PDB file of C-alpha atoms in Angstrom:
ATOM      1  CA  UNK Q  59      82.022  64.414  70.273  1.00 86.00           C
ATOM      2  CA  UNK Q  60      81.225  66.385  73.135  1.00 93.00           C
ATOM      3  CA  UNK Q  61      78.933  64.624  75.950  1.00 95.00           C
ATOM      4  CA  UNK Q  62      76.985  66.935  78.548  1.00 97.00           C
ATOM      5  CA  UNK Q  63      75.075  65.309  81.583  1.00 97.00           C
ATOM      6  CA  UNK Q  64      73.460  67.226  84.179  1.00 98.00           C
ATOM      7  CA  UNK Q  65      71.731  66.654  87.686  1.00 98.00           C
ATOM      8  CA  UNK Q  66      70.362  68.138  90.927  1.00 98.00           C
ATOM      9  CA  UNK Q  67      72.104  67.759  94.238  1.00 98.00           C
ATOM     10  CA  UNK Q  68      70.681  69.039  97.636  1.00 98.00           C
ATOM     11  CA  UNK Q  69      73.118  69.633 100.486  1.00 98.00           C
ATOM     12  CA  UNK Q  70      71.541  69.763 104.008  1.00 98.00           C
ATOM     13  CA  UNK Q  71      73.030  72.842 105.876  1.00 98.00           C
ATOM     14  CA  UNK Q  72      74.711  72.945 108.880  1.00 97.00           C
ATOM     15  CA  UNK Q  73      72.979  75.835 110.199  1.00 95.00           C
ATOM     16  CA  UNK Q  74      70.119  77.826 108.981  1.00 95.00           C
ATOM     17  CA  UNK Q  75      71.082  80.496 106.459  1.00 95.00           C
ATOM     18  CA  UNK Q  76      68.619  83.603 106.861  1.00 92.00           C
ATOM     19  CA  UNK Q  77      68.810  87.013 104.874  1.00 95.00           C
ATOM     20  CA  UNK Q  78      66.214  89.716 104.491  1.00 89.00           C
ATOM     21  CA  UNK Q  79      63.947  87.837 102.008  1.00 89.00           C
ATOM     22  CA  UNK Q  80      64.370  84.258 102.846  1.00 88.00           C
ATOM     23  CA  UNK Q  81      65.606  81.227 105.134  1.00 91.00           C
ATOM     24  CA  UNK Q  82      66.641  78.017 104.326  1.00 94.00           C
ATOM     25  CA  UNK Q  83      68.034  74.791 105.933  1.00 97.00           C
ATOM     26  CA  UNK Q  84      69.173  73.163 102.574  1.00 98.00           C
ATOM     27  CA  UNK Q  85      70.683  74.139  99.151  1.00 98.00           C
ATOM     28  CA  UNK Q  86      69.904  72.786  95.912  1.00 98.00           C
ATOM     29  CA  UNK Q  87      72.423  73.112  93.000  1.00 98.00           C
ATOM     30  CA  UNK Q  88      72.890  71.831  89.510  1.00 98.00           C
ATOM     31  CA  UNK Q  89      75.872  69.837  88.476  1.00 98.00           C
ATOM     32  CA  UNK Q  90      77.400  69.306  85.035  1.00 98.00           C
ATOM     33  CA  UNK Q  91      79.752  67.044  83.497  1.00 98.00           C
ATOM     34  CA  UNK Q  92      81.060  67.451  79.960  1.00 98.00           C
ATOM     35  CA  UNK Q  93      83.518  64.996  78.533  1.00 96.00           C
ATOM     36  CA  UNK Q  94      85.201  63.943  75.562  1.00 93.00           C
ATOM     37  CA  UNK Q  95      87.468  60.640  76.343  1.00 90.00           C
ATOM     38  CA  UNK Q  96      89.411  60.447  78.143  1.00 95.00           C
ATOM     39  CA  UNK Q  97      88.811  63.759  79.674  1.00 97.00           C
ATOM     40  CA  UNK Q  98      85.884  65.174  81.596  1.00 97.00           C
ATOM     41  CA  UNK Q  99      85.031  68.723  83.264  1.00 98.00           C
ATOM     42  CA  UNK Q 100      82.879  69.608  85.992  1.00 98.00           C
ATOM     43  CA  UNK Q 101      80.904  72.606  86.896  1.00 98.00           C
ATOM     44  CA  UNK Q 102      78.187  73.909  89.378  1.00 99.00           C
ATOM     45  CA  UNK Q 103      75.297  76.443  89.510  1.00 98.00           C
ATOM     46  CA  UNK Q 104      72.961  77.645  91.913  1.00 98.00           C
ATOM     47  CA  UNK Q 105      69.272  78.741  90.614  1.00 98.00           C
ATOM     48  CA  UNK Q 106      68.144  81.747  92.534  1.00 96.00           C
ATOM     49  CA  UNK Q 107      64.391  81.964  92.871  1.00 94.00           C
ATOM     50  CA  UNK Q 108      64.779  85.830  93.317  1.00 93.00           C
ATOM     51  CA  UNK Q 109      66.232  85.842  89.613  1.00 95.00           C
ATOM     52  CA  UNK Q 110      63.385  83.769  88.433  1.00 95.00           C
ATOM     53  CA  UNK Q 111      65.291  80.322  88.518  1.00 97.00           C
ATOM     54  CA  UNK Q 112      64.558  76.975  89.660  1.00 98.00           C
ATOM     55  CA  UNK Q 113      66.183  73.602  89.468  1.00 98.00           C
ATOM     56  CA  UNK Q 114      63.716  72.427  86.917  1.00 98.00           C
ATOM     57  CA  UNK Q 115      64.285  75.439  84.713  1.00 98.00           C
ATOM     58  CA  UNK Q 116      67.707  75.197  84.808  1.00 98.00           C
ATOM     59  CA  UNK Q 117      67.845  71.837  83.769  1.00 98.00           C
ATOM     60  CA  UNK Q 118      65.583  72.334  80.988  1.00 98.00           C
ATOM     61  CA  UNK Q 119      68.012  75.135  79.718  1.00 98.00           C
ATOM     62  CA  UNK Q 120      70.795  72.760  79.955  1.00 98.00           C
ATOM     63  CA  UNK Q 121      68.870  70.007  77.948  1.00 97.00           C
ATOM     64  CA  UNK Q 122      67.969  72.783  75.350  1.00 97.00           C
ATOM     65  CA  UNK Q 123      71.477  73.338  74.509  1.00 96.00           C
ATOM     66  CA  UNK Q 124      73.020  69.907  74.553  1.00 94.00           C
ATOM     67  CA  UNK Q 125      72.633  69.048  70.884  1.00 93.00           C
ATOM     68  CA  UNK Q 126      74.003  72.458  69.880  1.00 94.00           C
ATOM     69  CA  UNK Q 127      77.220  72.069  71.834  1.00 94.00           C
ATOM     70  CA  UNK Q 128      78.037  68.539  70.399  1.00 86.00           C
ATOM     71  CA  UNK Q 129      80.250  69.323  67.432  1.00 84.00           C
ATOM     72  CA  UNK Q 130      80.749  73.281  67.530  1.00 88.00           C
ATOM     73  CA  UNK Q 131      84.480  74.240  67.495  1.00 87.00           C
ATOM     74  CA  UNK Q 132      84.335  76.344  70.446  1.00 93.00           C
ATOM     75  CA  UNK Q 133      81.563  75.594  72.678  1.00 95.00           C
ATOM     76  CA  UNK Q 134      82.218  77.836  75.490  1.00 95.00           C
ATOM     77  CA  UNK Q 135      82.148  80.622  72.890  1.00 95.00           C
ATOM     78  CA  UNK Q 136      78.839  79.257  71.272  1.00 96.00           C
ATOM     79  CA  UNK Q 137      77.247  78.853  74.825  1.00 97.00           C
ATOM     80  CA  UNK Q 138      77.414  82.714  75.570  1.00 97.00           C
ATOM     81  CA  UNK Q 139      74.784  83.212  72.710  1.00 96.00           C
ATOM     82  CA  UNK Q 140      72.874  79.997  73.477  1.00 97.00           C
ATOM     83  CA  UNK Q 141      71.905  80.930  76.978  1.00 98.00           C
ATOM     84  CA  UNK Q 142      71.154  83.885  78.972  1.00 98.00           C
ATOM     85  CA  UNK Q 143      73.350  84.546  82.094  1.00 98.00           C
ATOM     86  CA  UNK Q 144      72.527  82.406  85.040  1.00 98.00           C
ATOM     87  CA  UNK Q 145      73.120  79.306  86.867  1.00 98.00           C
ATOM     88  CA  UNK Q 146      72.496  76.879  84.045  1.00 98.00           C
ATOM     89  CA  UNK Q 147      75.011  78.710  81.934  1.00 98.00           C
ATOM     90  CA  UNK Q 148      77.491  78.993  84.859  1.00 98.00           C
ATOM     91  CA  UNK Q 149      77.286  75.370  85.366  1.00 98.00           C
ATOM     92  CA  UNK Q 150      78.152  74.373  81.809  1.00 98.00           C
ATOM     93  CA  UNK Q 151      80.580  77.243  81.291  1.00 98.00           C
ATOM     94  CA  UNK Q 152      82.811  76.310  84.182  1.00 98.00           C
ATOM     95  CA  UNK Q 153      82.674  72.719  83.248  1.00 98.00           C
ATOM     96  CA  UNK Q 154      83.826  73.599  79.727  1.00 98.00           C
ATOM     97  CA  UNK Q 155      86.912  75.542  81.572  1.00 98.00           C
ATOM     98  CA  UNK Q 156      87.851  72.284  83.546  1.00 98.00           C
ATOM     99  CA  UNK Q 157      87.546  70.153  80.434  1.00 98.00           C
ATOM    100  CA  UNK Q 158      89.695  72.318  78.394  1.00 97.00           C
ATOM    101  CA  UNK Q 159      92.356  72.625  81.347  1.00 98.00           C
ATOM    102  CA  UNK Q 160      92.607  68.647  81.416  1.00 97.00           C
ATOM    103  CA  UNK Q 161      92.777  68.231  77.678  1.00 96.00           C
ATOM    104  CA  UNK Q 162      95.631  70.738  77.456  1.00 97.00           C
ATOM    105  CA  UNK Q 163      97.395  69.357  80.531  1.00 97.00           C
ATOM    106  CA  UNK Q 164      97.270  73.130  81.968  1.00 98.00           C
ATOM    107  CA  UNK Q 165      95.642  74.574  85.165  1.00 98.00           C
ATOM    108  CA  UNK Q 166      92.648  76.757  84.244  1.00 98.00           C
ATOM    109  CA  UNK Q 167      94.431  79.900  85.312  1.00 97.00           C
ATOM    110  CA  UNK Q 168      97.296  78.937  83.020  1.00 98.00           C
ATOM    111  CA  UNK Q 169      94.914  79.242  80.190  1.00 96.00           C
ATOM    112  CA  UNK Q 170      94.616  83.012  81.018  1.00 94.00           C
ATOM    113  CA  UNK Q 171      98.273  83.651  81.625  1.00 94.00           C
ATOM    114  CA  UNK Q 172      97.626  84.008  85.225  1.00 93.00           C
ATOM    115  CA  UNK Q 173      99.364  82.772  88.279  1.00 94.00           C
ATOM    116  CA  UNK Q 174      98.066  80.410  90.539  1.00 97.00           C
ATOM    117  CA  UNK Q 175      95.623  81.960  92.985  1.00 97.00           C
ATOM    118  CA  UNK Q 176      97.291  82.867  96.355  1.00 97.00           C
ATOM    119  CA  UNK Q 177      95.396  81.771  99.601  1.00 97.00           C
ATOM    120  CA  UNK Q 178      92.955  84.580 100.000  1.00 97.00           C
ATOM    121  CA  UNK Q 179      91.133  86.093 103.142  1.00 97.00           C
ATOM    122  CA  UNK Q 180      87.404  85.522 102.842  1.00 97.00           C
ATOM    123  CA  UNK Q 181      84.507  86.753 104.983  1.00 97.00           C
ATOM    124  CA  UNK Q 182      82.775  84.719 107.215  1.00 97.00           C
ATOM    125  CA  UNK Q 183      78.810  85.276 107.273  1.00 97.00           C
ATOM    126  CA  UNK Q 184      76.837  86.261 110.182  1.00 97.00           C
ATOM    127  CA  UNK Q 185      73.296  85.667 108.976  1.00 97.00           C
ATOM    128  CA  UNK Q 186      70.066  87.404 110.031  1.00 97.00           C
ATOM    129  CA  UNK Q 187      68.716  86.457 113.480  1.00 96.00           C
ATOM    130  CA  UNK Q 188      67.841  88.050 116.799  1.00 95.00           C
ATOM    131  CA  UNK Q 189      70.176  90.901 117.933  1.00 96.00           C
ATOM    132  CA  UNK Q 190      71.860  88.687 120.716  1.00 96.00           C
ATOM    133  CA  UNK Q 191      72.009  85.509 118.637  1.00 96.00           C
ATOM    134  CA  UNK Q 192      73.877  87.654 115.863  1.00 97.00           C
ATOM    135  CA  UNK Q 193      76.187  89.255 118.439  1.00 96.00           C
ATOM    136  CA  UNK Q 194      77.148  85.836 119.890  1.00 96.00           C
ATOM    137  CA  UNK Q 195      77.727  84.388 116.381  1.00 95.00           C
ATOM    138  CA  UNK Q 196      80.125  87.208 115.585  1.00 96.00           C
ATOM    139  CA  UNK Q 197      81.952  86.714 118.755  1.00 96.00           C
ATOM    140  CA  UNK Q 198      82.391  82.956 117.867  1.00 94.00           C
ATOM    141  CA  UNK Q 199      83.439  83.480 114.552  1.00 92.00           C
ATOM    142  CA  UNK Q 200      85.896  86.409 115.127  1.00 90.00           C
ATOM    143  CA  UNK Q 201      88.530  83.856 116.733  1.00 85.00           C
ATOM    144  CA  UNK Q 202      89.110  82.462 113.304  1.00 89.00           C
ATOM    145  CA  UNK Q 203      87.987  85.120 111.265  1.00 94.00           C
ATOM    146  CA  UNK Q 204      88.986  88.717 111.342  1.00 96.00           C
ATOM    147  CA  UNK Q 205      86.578  89.790 108.633  1.00 97.00           C
ATOM    148  CA  UNK Q 206      82.954  89.521 108.955  1.00 98.00           C
ATOM    149  CA  UNK Q 207      79.829  90.003 106.579  1.00 98.00           C
ATOM    150  CA  UNK Q 208      76.660  90.814 108.424  1.00 98.00           C
ATOM    151  CA  UNK Q 209      73.244  89.981 106.831  1.00 98.00           C
ATOM    152  CA  UNK Q 210      70.619  92.679 107.868  1.00 98.00           C
ATOM    153  CA  UNK Q 211      67.185  93.361 107.117  1.00 97.00           C
ATOM    154  CA  UNK Q 212      64.935  96.619 107.623  1.00 95.00           C
ATOM    155  CA  UNK Q 213      64.397  96.021 111.251  1.00 96.00           C
ATOM    156  CA  UNK Q 214      66.656  97.392 113.932  1.00 97.00           C
ATOM    157  CA  UNK Q 215      69.922  97.281 111.930  1.00 97.00           C
ATOM    158  CA  UNK Q 216      71.842 100.039 113.670  1.00 98.00           C
ATOM    159  CA  UNK Q 217      71.028  97.974 117.067  1.00 98.00           C
ATOM    160  CA  UNK Q 218      72.123  94.704 115.686  1.00 98.00           C
ATOM    161  CA  UNK Q 219      75.453  96.358 114.287  1.00 98.00           C
ATOM    162  CA  UNK Q 220      76.039  97.969 117.638  1.00 98.00           C
ATOM    163  CA  UNK Q 221      75.587  95.030 119.522  1.00 98.00           C
ATOM    164  CA  UNK Q 222      78.161  93.360 117.160  1.00 98.00           C
ATOM    165  CA  UNK Q 223      80.631  95.994 117.295  1.00 98.00           C
ATOM    166  CA  UNK Q 224      80.502  95.645 120.791  1.00 97.00           C
ATOM    167  CA  UNK Q 225      81.058  91.894 120.831  1.00 97.00           C
ATOM    168  CA  UNK Q 226      83.864  91.881 118.217  1.00 97.00           C
ATOM    169  CA  UNK Q 227      85.626  95.377 118.679  1.00 97.00           C
ATOM    170  CA  UNK Q 228      88.460  94.761 116.490  1.00 96.00           C
ATOM    171  CA  UNK Q 229      86.958  92.867 113.638  1.00 97.00           C
ATOM    172  CA  UNK Q 230      86.517  94.168 110.135  1.00 97.00           C
ATOM    173  CA  UNK Q 231      82.750  94.293 109.341  1.00 98.00           C
ATOM    174  CA  UNK Q 232      80.867  94.505 106.138  1.00 98.00           C
ATOM    175  CA  UNK Q 233      76.999  94.747 105.750  1.00 98.00           C
ATOM    176  CA  UNK Q 234      74.768  92.988 103.246  1.00 98.00           C
ATOM    177  CA  UNK Q 235      71.070  94.314 103.344  1.00 97.00           C
ATOM    178  CA  UNK Q 236      69.961  92.440 100.300  1.00 96.00           C
ATOM    179  CA  UNK Q 237      67.748  95.189  99.192  1.00 97.00           C
ATOM    180  CA  UNK Q 238      66.075  95.478 102.349  1.00 97.00           C
ATOM    181  CA  UNK Q 239      66.068  99.320 102.983  1.00 98.00           C
ATOM    182  CA  UNK Q 240      64.793 102.427 101.961  1.00 97.00           C
ATOM    183  CA  UNK Q 241      66.625 105.557 100.813  1.00 98.00           C
ATOM    184  CA  UNK Q 242      65.566 107.489 103.818  1.00 97.00           C
ATOM    185  CA  UNK Q 243      66.576 104.455 106.108  1.00 98.00           C
ATOM    186  CA  UNK Q 244      70.004 104.478 104.291  1.00 98.00           C
ATOM    187  CA  UNK Q 245      70.616 108.010 104.744  1.00 98.00           C
ATOM    188  CA  UNK Q 246      69.850 108.156 108.292  1.00 98.00           C
ATOM    189  CA  UNK Q 247      71.929 104.874 108.882  1.00 98.00           C
ATOM    190  CA  UNK Q 248      74.960 105.307 106.977  1.00 98.00           C
ATOM    191  CA  UNK Q 249      76.829 108.066 109.207  1.00 98.00           C
ATOM    192  CA  UNK Q 250      75.903 106.214 112.344  1.00 98.00           C
ATOM    193  CA  UNK Q 251      77.309 102.769 110.708  1.00 98.00           C
ATOM    194  CA  UNK Q 252      80.568 104.706 109.498  1.00 98.00           C
ATOM    195  CA  UNK Q 253      81.208 105.610 113.188  1.00 98.00           C
ATOM    196  CA  UNK Q 254      81.072 101.957 113.808  1.00 98.00           C
ATOM    197  CA  UNK Q 255      83.859 101.690 111.368  1.00 98.00           C
ATOM    198  CA  UNK Q 256      81.658  99.517 108.920  1.00 98.00           C
ATOM    199  CA  UNK Q 257      83.943  99.158 105.758  1.00 98.00           C
ATOM    200  CA  UNK Q 258      81.500  98.135 103.013  1.00 98.00           C
ATOM    201  CA  UNK Q 259      77.911  98.431 102.405  1.00 98.00           C
ATOM    202  CA  UNK Q 260      76.348  96.002 100.021  1.00 98.00           C
ATOM    203  CA  UNK Q 261      73.011  96.490  98.145  1.00 98.00           C
ATOM    204  CA  UNK Q 262      71.056  98.686 100.588  1.00 98.00           C
ATOM    205  CA  UNK Q 263      68.445  99.363  98.071  1.00 98.00           C
ATOM    206  CA  UNK Q 264      66.117  97.292  95.766  1.00 97.00           C
ATOM    207  CA  UNK Q 265      67.984  97.238  92.263  1.00 96.00           C
ATOM    208  CA  UNK Q 266      64.936  98.811  90.680  1.00 93.00           C
ATOM    209  CA  UNK Q 267      65.202 101.763  92.879  1.00 96.00           C
ATOM    210  CA  UNK Q 268      68.888 102.673  93.060  1.00 96.00           C
ATOM    211  CA  UNK Q 269      68.767 105.673  90.719  1.00 96.00           C
ATOM    212  CA  UNK Q 270      68.463 107.828  94.118  1.00 97.00           C
ATOM    213  CA  UNK Q 271      71.997 106.785  94.717  1.00 98.00           C
ATOM    214  CA  UNK Q 272      73.278 109.080  91.725  1.00 96.00           C
ATOM    215  CA  UNK Q 273      73.140 112.359  93.889  1.00 85.00           C
ATOM    216  CA  UNK Q 274      73.981 110.576  97.220  1.00 95.00           C
ATOM    217  CA  UNK Q 275      77.589 110.720  98.779  1.00 96.00           C
ATOM    218  CA  UNK Q 276      77.609 107.788 101.259  1.00 98.00           C
ATOM    219  CA  UNK Q 277      80.207 107.830 104.089  1.00 98.00           C
ATOM    220  CA  UNK Q 278      80.658 104.006 103.516  1.00 98.00           C
ATOM    221  CA  UNK Q 279      81.682 102.457 100.190  1.00 98.00           C
ATOM    222  CA  UNK Q 280      78.496 100.892  98.303  1.00 98.00           C
ATOM    223  CA  UNK Q 281      78.522  97.495  96.620  1.00 98.00           C
ATOM    224  CA  UNK Q 282      76.353  96.419  93.678  1.00 98.00           C
ATOM    225  CA  UNK Q 283      75.046  93.016  94.083  1.00 98.00           C
ATOM    226  CA  UNK Q 284      71.555  92.514  92.629  1.00 97.00           C
ATOM    227  CA  UNK Q 285      72.025  95.625  90.477  1.00 98.00           C
ATOM    228  CA  UNK Q 286      74.970  94.125  88.678  1.00 98.00           C
ATOM    229  CA  UNK Q 287      74.907  90.737  86.729  1.00 98.00           C
ATOM    230  CA  UNK Q 288      77.102  91.284  83.708  1.00 98.00           C
ATOM    231  CA  UNK Q 289      79.085  93.840  81.861  1.00 98.00           C
ATOM    232  CA  UNK Q 290      75.945  95.155  80.638  1.00 98.00           C
ATOM    233  CA  UNK Q 291      74.897  96.857  83.780  1.00 98.00           C
ATOM    234  CA  UNK Q 292      78.221  98.396  84.703  1.00 98.00           C
ATOM    235  CA  UNK Q 293      77.065 101.540  83.144  1.00 98.00           C
ATOM    236  CA  UNK Q 294      74.030 101.587  85.150  1.00 96.00           C
ATOM    237  CA  UNK Q 295      76.445 101.367  88.289  1.00 98.00           C
ATOM    238  CA  UNK Q 296      78.384 104.122  87.520  1.00 97.00           C
ATOM    239  CA  UNK Q 297      77.723 107.011  90.075  1.00 97.00           C
ATOM    240  CA  UNK Q 298      75.659 104.865  92.304  1.00 98.00           C
ATOM    241  CA  UNK Q 299      78.214 102.340  93.371  1.00 98.00           C
ATOM    242  CA  UNK Q 300      81.910 102.399  94.459  1.00 98.00           C
ATOM    243  CA  UNK Q 301      82.455  98.356  93.967  1.00 98.00           C
ATOM    244  CA  UNK Q 302      80.589  95.400  92.274  1.00 98.00           C
ATOM    245  CA  UNK Q 303      80.130  92.082  93.443  1.00 98.00           C
ATOM    246  CA  UNK Q 304      81.072  89.358  90.769  1.00 98.00           C
ATOM    247  CA  UNK Q 305      79.139  86.080  91.197  1.00 98.00           C
ATOM    248  CA  UNK Q 306      79.514  83.457  88.721  1.00 98.00           C
ATOM    249  CA  UNK Q 307      75.815  82.512  88.916  1.00 98.00           C
ATOM    250  CA  UNK Q 308      74.814  86.125  88.028  1.00 98.00           C
ATOM    251  CA  UNK Q 309      77.516  86.470  85.187  1.00 98.00           C
ATOM    252  CA  UNK Q 310      76.667  82.934  83.669  1.00 98.00           C
ATOM    253  CA  UNK Q 311      80.034  81.497  84.297  1.00 98.00           C
ATOM    254  CA  UNK Q 312      83.766  82.367  84.259  1.00 98.00           C
ATOM    255  CA  UNK Q 313      83.913  83.408  80.789  1.00 98.00           C
ATOM    256  CA  UNK Q 314      81.669  86.438  81.306  1.00 98.00           C
ATOM    257  CA  UNK Q 315      82.785  87.034  84.915  1.00 98.00           C
ATOM    258  CA  UNK Q 316      86.523  87.623  83.556  1.00 98.00           C
ATOM    259  CA  UNK Q 317      85.356  90.003  80.924  1.00 98.00           C
ATOM    260  CA  UNK Q 318      82.818  91.898  83.365  1.00 98.00           C
ATOM    261  CA  UNK Q 319      86.015  92.111  85.823  1.00 98.00           C
ATOM    262  CA  UNK Q 320      88.180  93.652  83.170  1.00 98.00           C
ATOM    263  CA  UNK Q 321      85.720  96.080  82.168  1.00 98.00           C
ATOM    264  CA  UNK Q 322      84.683  97.196  85.827  1.00 98.00           C
ATOM    265  CA  UNK Q 323      88.620  97.472  86.520  1.00 98.00           C
ATOM    266  CA  UNK Q 324      88.825  99.767  83.367  1.00 98.00           C
ATOM    267  CA  UNK Q 325      85.645 101.566  84.849  1.00 98.00           C
ATOM    268  CA  UNK Q 326      87.403 102.319  88.093  1.00 98.00           C
ATOM    269  CA  UNK Q 327      85.257  99.905  90.205  1.00 98.00           C
ATOM    270  CA  UNK Q 328      86.579  98.041  93.097  1.00 98.00           C
ATOM    271  CA  UNK Q 329      85.728  94.529  93.029  1.00 98.00           C
ATOM    272  CA  UNK Q 330      84.108  92.061  95.189  1.00 98.00           C
ATOM    273  CA  UNK Q 331      83.981  88.346  94.310  1.00 98.00           C
ATOM    274  CA  UNK Q 332      80.952  86.520  95.923  1.00 98.00           C
ATOM    275  CA  UNK Q 333      79.136  83.171  95.799  1.00 98.00           C
ATOM    276  CA  UNK Q 334      75.917  81.479  96.722  1.00 97.00           C
ATOM    277  CA  UNK Q 335      75.703  78.916  99.422  1.00 98.00           C
ATOM    278  CA  UNK Q 336      77.208  75.977  97.480  1.00 98.00           C
ATOM    279  CA  UNK Q 337      79.879  73.291  97.337  1.00 98.00           C
ATOM    280  CA  UNK Q 338      83.447  74.027  96.535  1.00 98.00           C
ATOM    281  CA  UNK Q 339      82.988  73.105  92.960  1.00 98.00           C
ATOM    282  CA  UNK Q 340      81.193  76.418  92.785  1.00 98.00           C
ATOM    283  CA  UNK Q 341      84.103  78.129  94.584  1.00 98.00           C
ATOM    284  CA  UNK Q 342      86.979  76.656  92.402  1.00 98.00           C
ATOM    285  CA  UNK Q 343      86.425  78.827  89.324  1.00 98.00           C
ATOM    286  CA  UNK Q 344      85.695  81.761  91.320  1.00 98.00           C
ATOM    287  CA  UNK Q 345      89.232  81.671  92.734  1.00 98.00           C
ATOM    288  CA  UNK Q 346      90.585  82.724  89.306  1.00 98.00           C
ATOM    289  CA  UNK Q 347      88.694  86.292  90.314  1.00 98.00           C
ATOM    290  CA  UNK Q 348      90.325  86.923  93.681  1.00 98.00           C
ATOM    291  CA  UNK Q 349      93.804  88.105  92.254  1.00 95.00           C
ATOM    292  CA  UNK Q 350      92.101  91.715  91.665  1.00 95.00           C
ATOM    293  CA  UNK Q 351      89.524  91.588  94.319  1.00 98.00           C
ATOM    294  CA  UNK Q 352      89.427  94.216  97.186  1.00 98.00           C
ATOM    295  CA  UNK Q 353      86.985  91.938  99.173  1.00 98.00           C
ATOM    296  CA  UNK Q 354      86.292  88.304  98.697  1.00 98.00           C
ATOM    297  CA  UNK Q 355      83.116  86.507  99.908  1.00 98.00           C
ATOM    298  CA  UNK Q 356      83.746  82.759  99.129  1.00 98.00           C
ATOM    299  CA  UNK Q 357      82.532  81.004 102.329  1.00 97.00           C
ATOM    300  CA  UNK Q 358      79.485  79.193 100.658  1.00 97.00           C
ATOM    301  CA  UNK Q 359      80.824  75.635 101.282  1.00 98.00           C
ATOM    302  CA  UNK Q 360      81.456  76.442 105.062  1.00 97.00           C
ATOM    303  CA  UNK Q 361      77.601  76.489 105.308  1.00 97.00           C
ATOM    304  CA  UNK Q 362      77.252  72.723 104.162  1.00 98.00           C
ATOM    305  CA  UNK Q 363      76.986  69.828 106.630  1.00 98.00           C
ATOM    306  CA  UNK Q 364      79.392  68.098 104.035  1.00 97.00           C
ATOM    307  CA  UNK Q 365      81.205  69.705 101.445  1.00 98.00           C
ATOM    308  CA  UNK Q 366      82.113  66.517  99.009  1.00 97.00           C
ATOM    309  CA  UNK Q 367      85.881  65.752  98.462  1.00 97.00           C
ATOM    310  CA  UNK Q 368      88.056  66.874  97.073  1.00 97.00           C
ATOM    311  CA  UNK Q 369      87.217  70.336  98.185  1.00 98.00           C
ATOM    312  CA  UNK Q 370      88.698  73.694  98.723  1.00 98.00           C
ATOM    313  CA  UNK Q 371      90.960  73.752 101.805  1.00 97.00           C
ATOM    314  CA  UNK Q 372      89.821  76.589 104.122  1.00 95.00           C
ATOM    315  CA  UNK Q 373      92.442  77.318 106.424  1.00 92.00           C
ATOM    316  CA  UNK Q 374      91.403  79.602 109.565  1.00 84.00           C
ATOM    317  CA  UNK Q 375      90.371  82.609 107.392  1.00 89.00           C
ATOM    318  CA  UNK Q 376      91.662  81.780 104.146  1.00 96.00           C
ATOM    319  CA  UNK Q 377      90.504  79.793 101.180  1.00 97.00           C
ATOM    320  CA  UNK Q 378      93.102  77.967  98.788  1.00 98.00           C
ATOM    321  CA  UNK Q 379      93.365  77.333  95.266  1.00 98.00           C
ATOM    322  CA  UNK Q 380      91.588  74.268  94.066  1.00 98.00           C
ATOM    323  CA  UNK Q 381      93.395  71.150  93.537  1.00 98.00           C
ATOM    324  CA  UNK Q 382      93.467  69.553  89.735  1.00 97.00           C
ATOM    325  CA  UNK Q 383      91.323  66.922  90.984  1.00 97.00           C
ATOM    326  CA  UNK Q 384      88.439  69.466  92.185  1.00 98.00           C
ATOM    327  CA  UNK Q 385      88.611  71.599  89.120  1.00 98.00           C
ATOM    328  CA  UNK Q 386      90.695  73.347  86.402  1.00 97.00           C
TER     329      UNK Q 386
END
């Protein structure tokens, strides 16, 4: 009989994490353990207020399906219908993947017929702050990380990027505006940012206003984040975005993320694999998506004061596959 337990954990951050719409000094997550003697599997989800989630609502969702998952033959399949995409389903889904791997004596990627994930270059995030602080943060980071993702808001985005480019002339740069810009602002900024050799531009417009991108030829490849949760939004993204950002907390777990990755590839999208601020328990299953990704943003645990062990090994700019003790 399957047992399911869930609890909330709050991680203090090593430094303030600020984007266009929020700022925080700690990160609350939900962690799930599923077990059938003698095996157990673990997963983590990060509820996002922007998507109407909270720790309390996510724990309530988990509690609502506990009895329904006890005796079904394939709980991971049943889960897809029992809960909507989000942090709660993600935590359970990833825990079930971990449990199945341990029951079968395989690694999680072997369940899919995949090779062990290679060490992969991940971005290091430069959060939103004043211009000088952002340039200094980029300069400090570049010594270890050749690929930087810069969080921007509506105010002085070009000036911030110009200062960062001056501070790190050889860095690869990605911008994440977190829905903060207007279309007029995007159209005016994009050619100037292209001159700074920005490689990707993530979610510049609010998700509900991105219809204007249909007739727009942006000089920088556009990545859908808030506009893309699961396979269902892929048709909406066609003609608007060049790439999609897969996050397990948006897809509601690895099961849907793998299906979304397959469909996005079929439709010709480039792929980014992203994360929330989280522990290594969230990153471990996301590593199974990196083999097809053009861009990897899995630096979430590096923002914690203490990422619980066993954890993902970050070696300079690369993230390594999880150990069996951590996940999968």
